[in-house]
Coordinates of N, CA and C in Angstrom, one line a residue:
V4 N -54.5 25.7 -6.3 CA -54.6 24.7 -7.4 C -55.5 23.5 -6.8
I5 N -56.4 23.1 -7.6 CA -57.3 22.0 -7.2 C -56.5 20.8 -7.2
Y6 N -57.0 19.8 -6.3 CA -56.2 18.6 -6.0 C -55.9 17.8 -7.3
Y7 N -56.7 17.7 -8.3 CA -56.4 16.8 -9.5 C -55.5 17.4 -10.4
K8 N -55.1 18.8 -10.2 CA -54.2 19.4 -11.1 C -52.7 19.5 -10.5
K9 N -52.7 18.9 -9.3 CA -51.3 19.0 -8.6 C -50.4 18.0 -9.2
I10 N -49.2 18.3 -9.3 CA -48.2 17.3 -9.8 C -48.0 16.2 -8.8
K11 N -48.2 15.0 -9.3 CA -48.0 13.8 -8.5 C -46.7 13.2 -8.5
R12 N -46.0 13.2 -9.7 CA -44.9 12.5 -9.9 C -44.0 13.2 -10.9
V13 N -42.7 13.1 -10.7 CA -41.7 13.6 -11.7 C -40.7 12.6 -12.1
F14 N -40.4 12.5 -13.3 CA -39.4 11.5 -13.8 C -38.4 12.3 -14.7
F15 N -37.2 11.9 -14.4 CA -36.0 12.4 -15.2 C -35.6 11.4 -16.1
V16 N -35.3 11.8 -17.3 CA -34.7 10.9 -18.3 C -33.5 11.6 -18.9
E17 N -32.6 10.7 -19.4 CA -31.4 11.2 -20.0 C -31.5 12.1 -21.3
A18 N -32.4 11.6 -22.2 CA -32.8 12.3 -23.3 C -34.3 12.1 -23.7
I19 N -34.8 13.1 -24.3 CA -36.3 12.9 -24.8 C -36.2 12.4 -26.3
P20 N -37.0 11.3 -26.6 CA -36.9 10.9 -27.9 C -37.6 11.8 -28.9
K21 N -37.0 12.0 -30.0 CA -37.6 13.0 -31.0 C -37.6 12.3 -32.3
A22 N -38.5 12.6 -33.1 CA -38.6 12.2 -34.5 C -37.7 13.1 -35.3
P23 N -37.4 12.8 -36.5 CA -36.4 13.6 -37.4 C -37.1 15.1 -37.6
S24 N -38.4 15.2 -37.4 CA -39.0 16.5 -37.7 C -38.9 17.4 -36.3
G25 N -38.4 16.8 -35.3 CA -38.1 17.4 -34.0 C -39.3 17.4 -33.1
K26 N -40.5 16.5 -33.5 CA -41.5 16.4 -32.5 C -41.1 15.3 -31.5
I27 N -41.6 15.5 -30.3 CA -41.4 14.5 -29.3 C -42.2 13.3 -29.5
L28 N -41.5 12.2 -29.3 CA -42.2 10.8 -29.5 C -42.9 10.4 -28.2
R29 N -44.1 10.8 -28.1 CA -44.8 10.5 -26.8 C -45.1 9.0 -26.5
K30 N -45.3 8.3 -27.6 CA -45.6 6.9 -27.5 C -44.3 6.2 -26.8
N31 N -43.1 6.6 -27.3 CA -41.8 6.0 -26.8 C -41.6 6.3 -25.3
L32 N -41.9 7.6 -24.9 CA -42.0 8.1 -23.6 C -42.8 7.3 -22.7
R33 N -44.1 7.0 -23.1 CA -45.0 6.2 -22.4 C -44.5 4.9 -22.1
E34 N -44.0 4.2 -23.2 CA -43.4 2.9 -23.1 C -42.2 2.8 -22.1
R35 N -41.5 3.8 -22.1 CA -40.3 3.8 -21.2 C -40.8 3.9 -19.6
L36 N -41.7 4.8 -19.6 CA -42.3 5.1 -18.3 C -43.0 3.8 -17.8
A37 N -43.8 3.1 -18.5 CA -44.4 1.8 -18.2 C -43.4 0.9 -17.8
G38 N -42.4 0.8 -18.6 CA -41.2 -0.3 -18.3 C -40.5 0.0 -17.1
G39 N -40.4 1.3 -16.7 CA -39.6 1.7 -15.6 C -40.5 1.5 -14.3
L40 N -41.8 1.6 -14.3 CA -42.7 1.5 -13.1 C -42.7 0.0 -12.8
Q41 N -42.6 -0.9 -13.8 CA -42.9 -2.3 -13.4 C -41.6 -2.9 -12.8
K42 N -40.4 -2.2 -13.1 CA -39.2 -2.8 -12.4 C -39.1 -2.5 -11.0

């Protein structure tokens, strides 16, 4: 695997936020991730 495709970090969350339609709310995940890295 080329260097830029290797996994650099793994984050575990209690639950993945989903919309009523069942789609993953990626914006919410990004916000959680950004907030978690700053702490």
